[in-house]
């Protein structure tokens, strides 16, 4: 059961988030000030911290820096501040993700699962093979049926991320977070365009896929072609 620490001064929001996460199976602790949040971050050793920036005793970004100085725990900033400059400053200060209020329980749960997955995923093997597809992480090269693929850096990163998770459906939001390094999400057209380019280089189309299979309204799954 993952332990979540919520640092939020608004009692209504704090209670609602605690209830929602408890219902989803998390063990939840909460603090309403920066200093009590820091104390709980050290004593409780949570698996993830949900941090508001507008705290009464200390700016949340300063709390972020202080937690980051003593711990590598994943931190999701959850705040009403929505300017791009604020997002960038928070990410530069050590945040792993950024969520703008108001947000739903399902979205927060998905963000928590994503940062926990990044924190616990084992280092992938240097060479990955899926059917006739072969990727070498060290040389950043990929081959299809023995033929070297001419991939851009982004295309390689995207293909490698999917290959490591072969057989698993990966959402477009996850790809934006993990491959595009956009913790606060963004437009998924970049994902669609790069998937189209990859399909062309793999010798397939969305209508006749071999490796890259679209799962409607969910994401994409990389899998080896069926035999025969």
Short mmCIF file of C-alpha atoms in Angstrom, two decimals:
data_model
loop_
_atom_site.label_atom_id
_atom_site.label_comp_id
_atom_site.label_asym_id
_atom_site.label_seq_id
_atom_site.Cartn_x
_atom_site.Cartn_y
_atom_site.Cartn_z
CA UNK A 1 0.00 0.00 0.00
CA UNK A 2 1.79 3.19 -1.15
CA UNK A 3 2.03 5.94 1.46
CA UNK A 4 1.00 9.43 0.30
CA UNK A 5 1.71 12.65 2.17
CA UNK A 6 -0.60 15.58 1.37
CA UNK A 7 0.65 19.07 2.28
CA UNK A 8 -2.35 21.33 1.78
CA UNK A 9 -3.65 24.21 3.92
CA UNK A 10 -7.22 24.29 2.58
CA UNK A 11 -9.21 21.93 4.88
CA UNK A 12 -11.91 21.24 2.29
CA UNK A 13 -9.43 20.25 -0.41
CA UNK A 14 -7.25 18.35 2.06
CA UNK A 15 -10.18 16.29 3.34
CA UNK A 16 -11.51 15.57 -0.16
CA UNK A 17 -8.11 14.43 -1.45
CA UNK A 18 -7.49 12.29 1.64
CA UNK A 19 -10.87 10.60 1.24
CA UNK A 20 -10.42 10.02 -2.49
CA UNK A 21 -6.95 8.51 -2.13
CA UNK A 22 -7.96 6.37 0.84
CA UNK A 23 -10.83 4.99 -1.26
CA UNK A 24 -8.30 4.08 -3.95
CA UNK A 25 -6.22 2.08 -1.48
CA UNK A 26 -3.47 4.51 -0.45
CA UNK A 27 -2.26 5.05 3.10
CA UNK A 28 -2.61 8.80 3.56
CA UNK A 29 -1.02 11.31 5.95
CA UNK A 30 -1.69 15.04 5.80
CA UNK A 31 -0.23 18.34 6.96
CA UNK A 32 -1.66 21.87 6.76
CA UNK A 33 1.60 23.83 7.08
CA UNK A 34 5.01 23.71 5.46
CA UNK A 35 6.88 22.86 8.67
CA UNK A 36 4.54 20.05 9.69
CA UNK A 37 4.77 18.73 6.14
CA UNK A 38 8.57 18.71 6.33
CA UNK A 39 8.45 16.85 9.64
CA UNK A 40 6.10 14.21 8.23
CA UNK A 41 8.18 13.88 5.06
CA UNK A 42 11.14 12.87 7.25
CA UNK A 43 9.35 10.82 9.92
CA UNK A 44 6.76 9.03 7.78
CA UNK A 45 9.00 8.43 4.74
CA UNK A 46 6.11 8.54 2.26
CA UNK A 47 6.29 7.02 -1.21
CA UNK A 48 4.99 10.23 -2.81
CA UNK A 49 4.26 13.81 -1.65
CA UNK A 50 1.37 15.94 -2.93
CA UNK A 51 2.47 19.54 -2.29
CA UNK A 52 0.49 22.78 -2.45
CA UNK A 53 2.51 25.94 -3.15
CA UNK A 54 0.31 28.41 -1.28
CA UNK A 55 1.10 27.40 2.30
CA UNK A 56 0.61 29.83 5.22
CA UNK A 57 4.07 29.65 6.81
CA UNK A 58 6.44 29.07 3.88
CA UNK A 59 6.19 29.10 0.10
CA UNK A 60 5.66 25.60 -1.22
CA UNK A 61 8.54 25.88 -3.66
CA UNK A 62 10.92 26.44 -0.74
CA UNK A 63 9.44 23.36 0.94
CA UNK A 64 10.07 21.49 -2.28
CA UNK A 65 13.74 22.42 -2.22
CA UNK A 66 14.04 21.46 1.44
CA UNK A 67 12.45 18.04 0.92
CA UNK A 68 14.55 17.45 -2.17
CA UNK A 69 17.72 18.23 -0.18
CA UNK A 70 17.11 15.27 2.12
CA UNK A 71 15.00 12.87 0.06
CA UNK A 72 14.43 11.60 -3.48
CA UNK A 73 10.73 10.94 -2.79
CA UNK A 74 8.57 11.74 -5.85
CA UNK A 75 6.83 15.11 -5.40
CA UNK A 76 3.70 16.21 -7.27
CA UNK A 77 2.96 19.92 -7.00
CA UNK A 78 -0.82 20.47 -6.81
CA UNK A 79 -1.66 24.15 -6.94
CA UNK A 80 -3.89 26.83 -8.41
CA UNK A 81 -0.85 28.56 -9.93
CA UNK A 82 -1.04 27.76 -13.63
CA UNK A 83 1.49 30.03 -15.34
CA UNK A 84 4.15 28.35 -17.43
CA UNK A 85 6.86 30.24 -15.53
CA UNK A 86 5.59 28.80 -12.23
CA UNK A 87 5.51 25.31 -13.68
CA UNK A 88 9.08 25.62 -14.94
CA UNK A 89 10.34 27.01 -11.62
CA UNK A 90 8.73 24.17 -9.70
CA UNK A 91 10.14 21.52 -12.02
CA UNK A 92 13.58 23.12 -11.82
CA UNK A 93 13.29 23.07 -8.02
CA UNK A 94 12.82 19.30 -8.09
CA UNK A 95 9.14 18.54 -8.68
CA UNK A 96 8.39 15.32 -10.56
CA UNK A 97 4.97 16.43 -11.79
CA UNK A 98 2.70 19.49 -11.71
CA UNK A 99 -1.06 19.42 -11.37
CA UNK A 100 -3.27 22.53 -11.62
CA UNK A 101 -6.37 22.83 -9.43
CA UNK A 102 -9.13 21.90 -9.77
CA UNK A 103 -8.42 18.27 -10.65
CA UNK A 104 -10.28 14.99 -10.31
CA UNK A 105 -9.38 12.01 -8.14
CA UNK A 106 -8.81 9.80 -11.19
CA UNK A 107 -6.28 12.22 -12.66
CA UNK A 108 -4.41 12.53 -9.36
CA UNK A 109 -4.36 8.74 -9.00
CA UNK A 110 -2.93 8.40 -12.51
CA UNK A 111 -0.21 10.97 -11.78
CA UNK A 112 0.71 9.17 -8.53
CA UNK A 113 0.94 5.82 -10.30
CA UNK A 114 3.10 7.38 -13.02
CA UNK A 115 5.66 8.91 -10.63
CA UNK A 116 5.77 5.73 -8.55
CA UNK A 117 6.34 3.69 -11.70
CA UNK A 118 9.21 5.95 -12.73
CA UNK A 119 10.73 5.64 -9.27
CA UNK A 120 10.56 1.84 -9.18
CA UNK A 121 11.05 0.76 -12.80
CA UNK A 122 14.22 -1.33 -13.16
CA UNK A 123 16.89 -0.16 -15.56
CA UNK A 124 16.06 -1.74 -18.94
CA UNK A 125 18.47 -4.09 -20.64
CA UNK A 126 20.94 -2.50 -23.02
CA UNK A 127 19.62 -4.59 -25.94
CA UNK A 128 15.91 -5.29 -26.40
CA UNK A 129 14.41 -7.62 -28.99
CA UNK A 130 10.73 -7.81 -29.89
CA UNK A 131 10.10 -10.07 -32.87
CA UNK A 132 12.32 -8.79 -35.68
CA UNK A 133 12.83 -5.46 -33.91
CA UNK A 134 16.13 -4.94 -32.08
CA UNK A 135 17.17 -1.84 -30.09
CA UNK A 136 20.56 -1.10 -28.57
CA UNK A 137 20.28 1.52 -25.84
CA UNK A 138 24.04 2.00 -25.64
CA UNK A 139 24.55 2.89 -29.30
CA UNK A 140 21.01 4.30 -29.67
CA UNK A 141 20.48 2.26 -32.80
CA UNK A 142 17.57 0.11 -33.90
CA UNK A 143 17.12 -2.57 -36.56
CA UNK A 144 14.07 -4.15 -38.16
CA UNK A 145 14.62 -7.62 -39.64
CA UNK A 146 18.36 -6.92 -39.67
CA UNK A 147 18.06 -3.55 -41.43
CA UNK A 148 19.27 -0.43 -39.61
CA UNK A 149 16.51 2.10 -38.99
CA UNK A 150 17.15 5.79 -39.62
CA UNK A 151 15.59 7.25 -36.46
CA UNK A 152 15.68 10.72 -34.96
CA UNK A 153 16.61 10.89 -31.24
CA UNK A 154 12.95 11.38 -30.31
CA UNK A 155 11.84 8.47 -32.48
CA UNK A 156 14.41 6.21 -30.85
CA UNK A 157 13.33 7.28 -27.36
CA UNK A 158 9.68 6.66 -28.21
CA UNK A 159 10.32 3.27 -29.79
CA UNK A 160 12.62 2.22 -26.94
CA UNK A 161 10.07 3.23 -24.28
CA UNK A 162 7.38 1.17 -26.00
CA UNK A 163 9.72 -1.79 -26.59
CA UNK A 164 10.68 -1.96 -22.91
CA UNK A 165 6.94 -2.27 -22.19
CA UNK A 166 6.13 -4.61 -25.08
CA UNK A 167 2.65 -6.07 -24.80
CA UNK A 168 1.47 -3.28 -22.46
CA UNK A 169 -0.86 -0.47 -23.51
CA UNK A 170 0.86 2.89 -22.90
CA UNK A 171 -1.23 6.07 -22.78
CA UNK A 172 -0.38 9.17 -24.76
CA UNK A 173 -0.19 11.16 -21.55
CA UNK A 174 2.41 8.74 -20.20
CA UNK A 175 4.46 9.13 -23.39
CA UNK A 176 4.32 12.92 -23.08
CA UNK A 177 5.49 12.67 -19.48
CA UNK A 178 8.18 10.03 -19.96
CA UNK A 179 9.48 10.57 -23.51
CA UNK A 180 8.75 14.26 -24.07
CA UNK A 181 9.58 15.11 -20.43
CA UNK A 182 6.42 17.17 -20.01
CA UNK A 183 5.33 16.31 -16.44
CA UNK A 184 2.27 18.54 -16.74
CA UNK A 185 1.13 16.93 -19.99
CA UNK A 186 0.47 18.72 -23.24
CA UNK A 187 -1.06 18.23 -26.66
CA UNK A 188 -0.98 14.63 -27.86
CA UNK A 189 -0.58 15.56 -31.54
CA UNK A 190 3.21 15.24 -31.16
CA UNK A 191 2.72 11.63 -30.10
CA UNK A 192 0.42 10.93 -33.06
CA UNK A 193 2.84 12.49 -35.54
CA UNK A 194 5.86 10.58 -34.22
CA UNK A 195 3.93 7.31 -34.15
CA UNK A 196 2.99 7.91 -37.79
CA UNK A 197 6.65 8.46 -38.70
CA UNK A 198 7.68 5.33 -36.79
CA UNK A 199 5.05 3.23 -38.54
CA UNK A 200 6.33 4.37 -41.90
CA UNK A 201 9.89 3.39 -40.98
CA UNK A 202 8.74 0.05 -39.61
CA UNK A 203 6.94 -0.67 -42.88
CA UNK A 204 3.39 -0.57 -41.54
CA UNK A 205 0.35 1.68 -41.28
CA UNK A 206 -2.23 2.38 -38.59
CA UNK A 207 -4.75 0.42 -40.67
CA UNK A 208 -2.36 -2.54 -41.13
CA UNK A 209 -0.12 -2.56 -38.05
CA UNK A 210 2.71 -5.02 -37.47
CA UNK A 211 4.32 -3.70 -34.27
CA UNK A 212 2.47 -0.53 -33.23
CA UNK A 213 -1.17 -1.21 -32.34
CA UNK A 214 -3.52 1.66 -31.48
CA UNK A 215 -5.96 1.00 -28.65
CA UNK A 216 -8.77 3.50 -29.20
CA UNK A 217 -9.22 6.11 -26.47
CA UNK A 218 -6.44 4.49 -24.45
CA UNK A 219 -3.03 4.58 -26.15
CA UNK A 220 -0.65 2.37 -28.10
CA UNK A 221 0.79 -1.10 -27.61
CA UNK A 222 4.00 -2.45 -29.18
CA UNK A 223 3.96 -6.20 -29.81
CA UNK A 224 5.72 -8.70 -32.07
CA UNK A 225 3.83 -9.62 -35.25
CA UNK A 226 1.68 -12.72 -35.10
CA UNK A 227 3.47 -15.74 -36.66
CA UNK A 228 2.40 -16.68 -40.15
#
